[in-house]
Amino acid sequence: HYKHPPNEVREVMATAVRGTPGVLAEPAPDCLPSDFSDSAVTYRVRFWIDDFERLADIEAEVRTRIWYAARRAGLEIPFPIR
């Protein structure tokens, strides 16, 4: 949501990814704003892995952790507005 400061969102997202099984500690996960769309700022979370056979499972865990971290931090995930 546009009401959340980018540095707050970036920290919540990157912190959520750190420590996820399968995600490498170095280089550290990060989060960058990638687009200012109609109803929200879009962010890109980057993380590195070395077990590509587990990519789908790792991505699923990362997304789950991000969702819960956003809820705990009070970050609103907006619905598209047209």
GROMACS .gro file of N, CA and C in nm:
model
  246
    1HIS      N    1   0.085  -0.117   0.000
    1HIS     CA    2   0.000   0.000   0.000
    1HIS      C    3   0.089   0.123   0.000
    2TYR      N    4   0.043   0.231  -0.064
    2TYR     CA    5   0.121   0.353  -0.071
    2TYR      C    6   0.142   0.419   0.066
    3LYS      N    7   0.063   0.385   0.165
    3LYS     CA    8   0.075   0.451   0.294
    3LYS      C    9   0.193   0.400   0.377
    4HIS      N   10   0.256   0.292   0.335
    4HIS     CA   11   0.368   0.234   0.410
    4HIS      C   12   0.501   0.286   0.354
    5PRO      N   13   0.588   0.338   0.440
    5PRO     CA   14   0.719   0.387   0.394
    5PRO      C   15   0.802   0.275   0.331
    6PRO      N   16   0.866   0.301   0.218
    6PRO     CA   17   0.944   0.197   0.151
    6PRO      C   18   1.050   0.132   0.239
    7ASN      N   19   1.121   0.208   0.319
    7ASN     CA   20   1.225   0.146   0.402
    7ASN      C   21   1.167   0.049   0.504
    8GLU      N   22   1.047   0.079   0.554
    8GLU     CA   23   0.980  -0.013   0.647
    8GLU      C   24   0.944  -0.143   0.576
    9VAL      N   25   0.885  -0.132   0.459
    9VAL     CA   26   0.845  -0.250   0.382
    9VAL      C   27   0.967  -0.333   0.347
   10ARG      N   28   1.072  -0.266   0.300
   10ARG     CA   29   1.194  -0.337   0.261
   10ARG      C   30   1.252  -0.417   0.377
   11GLU      N   31   1.257  -0.358   0.494
   11GLU     CA   32   1.313  -0.426   0.611
   11GLU      C   33   1.227  -0.546   0.653
   12VAL      N   34   1.096  -0.528   0.655
   12VAL     CA   35   1.007  -0.638   0.692
   12VAL      C   36   1.022  -0.754   0.596
   13MET      N   37   1.025  -0.725   0.466
   13MET     CA   38   1.034  -0.832   0.367
   13MET      C   39   1.168  -0.905   0.373
   14ALA      N   40   1.278  -0.829   0.376
   14ALA     CA   41   1.410  -0.892   0.378
   14ALA      C   42   1.430  -0.973   0.506
   15THR      N   43   1.385  -0.921   0.618
   15THR     CA   44   1.396  -0.993   0.745
   15THR      C   45   1.316  -1.123   0.742
   16ALA      N   46   1.199  -1.119   0.679
   16ALA     CA   47   1.115  -1.239   0.670
   16ALA      C   48   1.184  -1.351   0.594
   17VAL      N   49   1.265  -1.316   0.496
   17VAL     CA   50   1.329  -1.416   0.412
   17VAL      C   51   1.454  -1.475   0.478
   18ARG      N   52   1.524  -1.393   0.557
   18ARG     CA   53   1.646  -1.442   0.623
   18ARG      C   54   1.613  -1.561   0.713
   19GLY      N   55   1.694  -1.662   0.704
   19GLY     CA   56   1.674  -1.780   0.788
   19GLY      C   57   1.579  -1.883   0.730
   20THR      N   58   1.522  -1.855   0.615
   20THR     CA   59   1.436  -1.954   0.550
   20THR      C   60   1.523  -2.072   0.507
   21PRO      N   61   1.484  -2.195   0.543
   21PRO     CA   62   1.563  -2.311   0.500
   21PRO      C   63   1.579  -2.312   0.347
   22GLY      N   64   1.704  -2.325   0.304
   22GLY     CA   65   1.733  -2.327   0.161
   22GLY      C   66   1.778  -2.194   0.105
   23VAL      N   67   1.753  -2.083   0.176
   23VAL     CA   68   1.796  -1.951   0.131
   23VAL      C   69   1.936  -1.925   0.186
   24LEU      N   70   2.027  -1.886   0.098
   24LEU     CA   71   2.164  -1.860   0.140
   24LEU      C   72   2.173  -1.733   0.223
   25ALA      N   73   2.263  -1.734   0.322
   25ALA     CA   74   2.286  -1.616   0.406
   25ALA      C   75   2.367  -1.511   0.330
   26GLU      N   76   2.454  -1.556   0.241
   26GLU     CA   77   2.537  -1.467   0.159
   26GLU      C   78   2.525  -1.507   0.014
   27PRO      N   79   2.495  -1.415  -0.074
   27PRO     CA   80   2.457  -1.277  -0.046
   27PRO      C   81   2.324  -1.272   0.029
   28ALA      N   82   2.310  -1.173   0.112
   28ALA     CA   83   2.191  -1.160   0.196
   28ALA      C   84   2.068  -1.127   0.111
   29PRO      N   85   1.951  -1.178   0.151
   29PRO     CA   86   1.827  -1.141   0.082
   29PRO      C   87   1.806  -0.990   0.091
   30ASP      N   88   1.741  -0.936  -0.010
   30ASP     CA   89   1.708  -0.795  -0.007
   30ASP      C   90   1.573  -0.770  -0.072
   31CYS      N   91   1.528  -0.647  -0.063
   31CYS     CA   92   1.397  -0.610  -0.116
   31CYS      C   93   1.409  -0.471  -0.177
   32LEU      N   94   1.355  -0.455  -0.298
   32LEU     CA   95   1.366  -0.329  -0.370
   32LEU      C   96   1.230  -0.289  -0.426
   33PRO      N   97   1.196  -0.160  -0.421
   33PRO     CA   98   1.074  -0.118  -0.489
   33PRO      C   99   1.097  -0.132  -0.640
   34SER      N  100   1.000  -0.189  -0.710
   34SER     CA  101   1.019  -0.212  -0.853
   34SER      C  102   0.917  -0.141  -0.941
   35ASP      N  103   0.804  -0.097  -0.883
   35ASP     CA  104   0.703  -0.031  -0.966
   35ASP      C  105   0.606   0.049  -0.879
   36PHE      N  106   0.563   0.160  -0.931
   36PHE     CA  107   0.455   0.238  -0.870
   36PHE      C  108   0.332   0.215  -0.957
   37SER      N  109   0.250   0.119  -0.918
   37SER     CA  110   0.133   0.083  -0.999
   37SER      C  111   0.011   0.161  -0.953
   38ASP      N  112  -0.104   0.133  -1.012
   38ASP     CA  113  -0.228   0.207  -0.984
   38ASP      C  114  -0.268   0.202  -0.838
   39SER      N  115  -0.257   0.086  -0.775
   39SER     CA  116  -0.310   0.072  -0.640
   39SER      C  117  -0.206   0.037  -0.535
   40ALA      N  118  -0.079   0.022  -0.575
   40ALA     CA  119   0.022  -0.017  -0.478
   40ALA      C  120   0.162   0.005  -0.531
   41VAL      N  121   0.255   0.011  -0.439
   41VAL     CA  122   0.396   0.004  -0.474
   41VAL      C  123   0.430  -0.145  -0.482
   42THR      N  124   0.495  -0.185  -0.589
   42THR     CA  125   0.534  -0.324  -0.607
   42THR      C  126   0.681  -0.339  -0.566
   43TYR      N  127   0.708  -0.443  -0.488
   43TYR     CA  128   0.844  -0.469  -0.442
   43TYR      C  129   0.891  -0.602  -0.497
   44ARG      N  130   1.022  -0.611  -0.517
   44ARG     CA  131   1.085  -0.734  -0.563
   44ARG      C  132   1.177  -0.784  -0.451
   45VAL      N  133   1.154  -0.904  -0.404
   45VAL     CA  134   1.239  -0.965  -0.303
   45VAL      C  135   1.337  -1.056  -0.375
   46ARG      N  136   1.465  -1.036  -0.343
   46ARG     CA  137   1.569  -1.119  -0.406
   46ARG      C  138   1.635  -1.205  -0.299
   47PHE      N  139   1.657  -1.332  -0.335
   47PHE     CA  140   1.728  -1.423  -0.246
   47PHE      C  141   1.797  -1.526  -0.333
   48TRP      N  142   1.897  -1.589  -0.275
   48TRP     CA  143   1.978  -1.683  -0.351
   48TRP      C  144   1.971  -1.820  -0.287
   49ILE      N  145   1.975  -1.922  -0.373
   49ILE     CA  146   1.970  -2.061  -0.328
   49ILE      C  147   2.078  -2.139  -0.403
   50ASP      N  148   2.112  -2.257  -0.351
   50ASP     CA  149   2.206  -2.343  -0.423
   50ASP      C  150   2.148  -2.482  -0.449
   51ASP      N  151   2.021  -2.501  -0.416
   51ASP     CA  152   1.954  -2.629  -0.439
   51ASP      C  153   1.834  -2.604  -0.531
   52PHE      N  154   1.860  -2.598  -0.661
   52PHE     CA  155   1.757  -2.560  -0.758
   52PHE      C  156   1.644  -2.662  -0.770
   53GLU      N  157   1.669  -2.786  -0.729
   53GLU     CA  158   1.562  -2.886  -0.731
   53GLU      C  159   1.453  -2.851  -0.630
   54ARG      N  160   1.486  -2.772  -0.527
   54ARG     CA  161   1.390  -2.733  -0.424
   54ARG      C  162   1.334  -2.592  -0.445
   55LEU      N  163   1.358  -2.535  -0.562
   55LEU     CA  164   1.317  -2.396  -0.588
   55LEU      C  165   1.170  -2.371  -0.554
   56ALA      N  166   1.080  -2.454  -0.602
   56ALA     CA  167   0.936  -2.432  -0.578
   56ALA      C  168   0.903  -2.437  -0.429
   57ASP      N  169   0.962  -2.530  -0.356
   57ASP     CA  170   0.937  -2.540  -0.213
   57ASP      C  171   0.994  -2.420  -0.138
   58ILE      N  172   1.113  -2.377  -0.176
   58ILE     CA  173   1.175  -2.262  -0.110
   58ILE      C  174   1.095  -2.135  -0.139
   59GLU      N  175   1.056  -2.116  -0.264
   59GLU     CA  176   0.973  -1.999  -0.298
   59GLU      C  177   0.842  -1.999  -0.221
   60ALA      N  178   0.780  -2.114  -0.206
   60ALA     CA  179   0.655  -2.123  -0.131
   60ALA      C  180   0.676  -2.083   0.015
   61GLU      N  181   0.784  -2.128   0.075
   61GLU     CA  182   0.814  -2.093   0.214
   61GLU      C  183   0.845  -1.944   0.228
   62VAL      N  184   0.918  -1.889   0.132
   62VAL     CA  185   0.949  -1.746   0.133
   62VAL      C  186   0.820  -1.665   0.126
   63ARG      N  187   0.731  -1.699   0.035
   63ARG     CA  188   0.604  -1.626   0.022
   63ARG      C  189   0.520  -1.637   0.150
   64THR      N  190   0.519  -1.755   0.209
   64THR     CA  191   0.444  -1.775   0.333
   64THR      C  192   0.501  -1.687   0.444
   65ARG      N  193   0.632  -1.686   0.458
   65ARG     CA  194   0.694  -1.603   0.562
   65ARG      C  195   0.669  -1.454   0.538
   66ILE      N  196   0.672  -1.412   0.413
   66ILE     CA  197   0.645  -1.272   0.381
   66ILE      C  198   0.501  -1.236   0.418
   67TRP      N  199   0.407  -1.321   0.387
   67TRP     CA  200   0.267  -1.293   0.420
   67TRP      C  201   0.250  -1.274   0.570
   68TYR      N  202   0.305  -1.367   0.648
   68TYR     CA  203   0.291  -1.358   0.794
   68TYR      C  204   0.365  -1.236   0.849
   69ALA      N  205   0.482  -1.208   0.796
   69ALA     CA  206   0.558  -1.091   0.843
   69ALA      C  207   0.483  -0.961   0.813
   70ALA      N  208   0.421  -0.953   0.696
   70ALA     CA  209   0.344  -0.834   0.660
   70ALA      C  210   0.226  -0.818   0.756
   71ARG      N  211   0.159  -0.925   0.788
   71ARG     CA  212   0.046  -0.918   0.883
   71ARG      C  213   0.092  -0.871   1.020
   72ARG      N  214   0.201  -0.929   1.070
   72ARG     CA  215   0.252  -0.891   1.202
   72ARG      C  216   0.293  -0.744   1.206
   73ALA      N  217   0.348  -0.693   1.095
   73ALA     CA  218   0.394  -0.555   1.088
   73ALA      C  219   0.281  -0.457   1.057
   74GLY      N  220   0.162  -0.509   1.031
   74GLY     CA  221   0.049  -0.422   0.997
   74GLY      C  222   0.055  -0.365   0.857
   75LEU      N  223   0.129  -0.432   0.768
   75LEU     CA  224   0.138  -0.386   0.630
   75LEU      C  225   0.015  -0.434   0.553
   76GLU      N  226  -0.051  -0.341   0.491
   76GLU     CA  227  -0.172  -0.373   0.415
   76GLU      C  228  -0.134  -0.414   0.274
   77ILE      N  229  -0.191  -0.524   0.227
   77ILE     CA  230  -0.174  -0.567   0.088
   77ILE      C  231  -0.304  -0.526   0.017
   78PRO      N  232  -0.297  -0.422  -0.067
   78PRO     CA  233  -0.419  -0.367  -0.126
   78PRO      C  234  -0.477  -0.452  -0.238
   79PHE      N  235  -0.606  -0.435  -0.258
   79PHE     CA  236  -0.672  -0.493  -0.373
   79PHE      C  237  -0.657  -0.397  -0.491
   80PRO      N  238  -0.646  -0.449  -0.612
   80PRO     CA  239  -0.637  -0.359  -0.728
   80PRO      C  240  -0.759  -0.267  -0.737
   81ILE      N  241  -0.732  -0.143  -0.770
   81ILE     CA  242  -0.840  -0.043  -0.785
   81ILE      C  243  -0.839   0.003  -0.929
   82ARG      N  244  -0.955   0.001  -0.993
   82ARG     CA  245  -0.965   0.046  -1.132
   82ARG      C  246  -1.072   0.151  -1.142
   0.00000   0.00000   0.00000
